[in-house]
Rosetta silent file (secondary structure, phi, psi, omega in degrees, C-alpha in Angstrom):
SEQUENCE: XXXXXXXXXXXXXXXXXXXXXXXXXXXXXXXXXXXXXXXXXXXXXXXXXXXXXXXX
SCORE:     score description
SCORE:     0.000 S_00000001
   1 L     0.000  136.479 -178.775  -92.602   63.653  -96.629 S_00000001
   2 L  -132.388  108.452  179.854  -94.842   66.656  -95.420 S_00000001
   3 L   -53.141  -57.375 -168.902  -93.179   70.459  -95.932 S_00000001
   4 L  -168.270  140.298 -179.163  -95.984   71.535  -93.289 S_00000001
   5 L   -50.162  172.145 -171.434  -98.803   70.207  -91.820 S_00000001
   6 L  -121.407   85.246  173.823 -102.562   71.361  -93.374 S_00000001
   7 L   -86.241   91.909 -166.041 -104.202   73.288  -90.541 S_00000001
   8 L  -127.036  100.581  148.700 -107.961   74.455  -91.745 S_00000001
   9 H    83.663 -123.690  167.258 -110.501   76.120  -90.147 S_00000001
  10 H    -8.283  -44.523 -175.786 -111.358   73.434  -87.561 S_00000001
  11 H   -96.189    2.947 -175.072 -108.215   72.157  -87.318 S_00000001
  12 L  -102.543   93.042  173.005 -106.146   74.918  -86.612 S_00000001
  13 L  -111.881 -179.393 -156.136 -106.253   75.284  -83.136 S_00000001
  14 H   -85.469  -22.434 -179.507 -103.965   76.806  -80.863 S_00000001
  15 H   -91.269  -26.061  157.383 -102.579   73.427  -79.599 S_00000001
  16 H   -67.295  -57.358  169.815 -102.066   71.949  -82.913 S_00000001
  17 H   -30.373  -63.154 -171.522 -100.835   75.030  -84.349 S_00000001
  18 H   -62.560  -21.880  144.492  -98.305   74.973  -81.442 S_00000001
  19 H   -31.171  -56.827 -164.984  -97.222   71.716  -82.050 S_00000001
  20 H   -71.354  -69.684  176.024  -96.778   71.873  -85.822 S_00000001
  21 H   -30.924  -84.114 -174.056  -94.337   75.046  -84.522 S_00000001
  22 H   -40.139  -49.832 -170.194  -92.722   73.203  -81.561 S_00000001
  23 H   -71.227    0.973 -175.937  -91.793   70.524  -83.534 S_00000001
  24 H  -122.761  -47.213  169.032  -89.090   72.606  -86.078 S_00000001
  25 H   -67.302  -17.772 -162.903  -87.557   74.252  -82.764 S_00000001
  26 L   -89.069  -29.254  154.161  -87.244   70.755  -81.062 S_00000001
  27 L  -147.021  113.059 -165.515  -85.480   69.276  -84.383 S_00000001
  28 L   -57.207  -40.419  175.798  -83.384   71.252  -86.109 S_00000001
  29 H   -42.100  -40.607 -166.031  -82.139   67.774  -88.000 S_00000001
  30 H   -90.758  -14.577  176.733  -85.525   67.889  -89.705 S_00000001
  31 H   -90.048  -52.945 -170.788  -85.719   71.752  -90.721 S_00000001
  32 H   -57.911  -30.699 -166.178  -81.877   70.873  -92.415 S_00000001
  33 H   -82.404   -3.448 -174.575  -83.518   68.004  -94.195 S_00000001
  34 H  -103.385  -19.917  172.728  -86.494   69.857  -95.646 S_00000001
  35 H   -61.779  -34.867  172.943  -84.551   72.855  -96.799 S_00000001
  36 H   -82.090    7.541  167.896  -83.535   71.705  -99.737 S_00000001
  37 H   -69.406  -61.057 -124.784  -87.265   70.363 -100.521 S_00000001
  38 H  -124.991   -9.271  147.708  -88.366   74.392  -99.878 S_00000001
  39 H   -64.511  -68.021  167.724  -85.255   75.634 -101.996 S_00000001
  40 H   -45.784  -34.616 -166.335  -86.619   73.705 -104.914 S_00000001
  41 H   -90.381  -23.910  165.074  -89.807   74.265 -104.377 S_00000001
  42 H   -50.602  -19.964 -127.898  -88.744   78.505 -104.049 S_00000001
  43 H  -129.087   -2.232 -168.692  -86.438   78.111 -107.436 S_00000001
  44 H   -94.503  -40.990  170.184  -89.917   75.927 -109.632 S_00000001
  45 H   -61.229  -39.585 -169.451  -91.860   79.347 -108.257 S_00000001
  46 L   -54.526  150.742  171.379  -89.870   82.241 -109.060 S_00000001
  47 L  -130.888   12.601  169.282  -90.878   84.378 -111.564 S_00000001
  48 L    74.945   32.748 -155.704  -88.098   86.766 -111.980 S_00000001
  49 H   -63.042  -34.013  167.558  -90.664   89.536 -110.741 S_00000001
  50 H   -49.400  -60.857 -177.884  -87.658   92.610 -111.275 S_00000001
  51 H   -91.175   -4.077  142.773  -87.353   91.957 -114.258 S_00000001
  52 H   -35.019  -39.139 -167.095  -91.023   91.573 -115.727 S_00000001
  53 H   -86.898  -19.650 -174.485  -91.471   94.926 -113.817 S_00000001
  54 L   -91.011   26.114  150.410  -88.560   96.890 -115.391 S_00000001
  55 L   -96.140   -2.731 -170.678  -89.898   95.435 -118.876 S_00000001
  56 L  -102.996    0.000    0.000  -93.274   96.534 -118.111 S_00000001
């Protein structure tokens, strides 16, 4: 499964780009099935950055 396509230098053109895009408004089925992919992958990142800074 692929969270989002890898659009670099070359390959990120305006019709691919627009595609990649187009393709999350046209089905919504597939943005519900990836959220909880992109929750996990938010909850393995956090780093609790308030409270490092009020400890710092």
């Amino acid at each position: 499964m692929t969270l989002a396509p890898e659009l670099i230098q070359q390959d990120c053109t305006p019709e691919r780009l627009a595609a990649a895009v187009l393709h999350w408004f046209e089905h919504p089925e597939a943005v519900a099935a990836l959220q909880p992919d992109y929750l996990r992958l938010h909850r393995s990142l956090r780093r609790d950055a308030s409270r490092q800074a009020a400890a710092a």
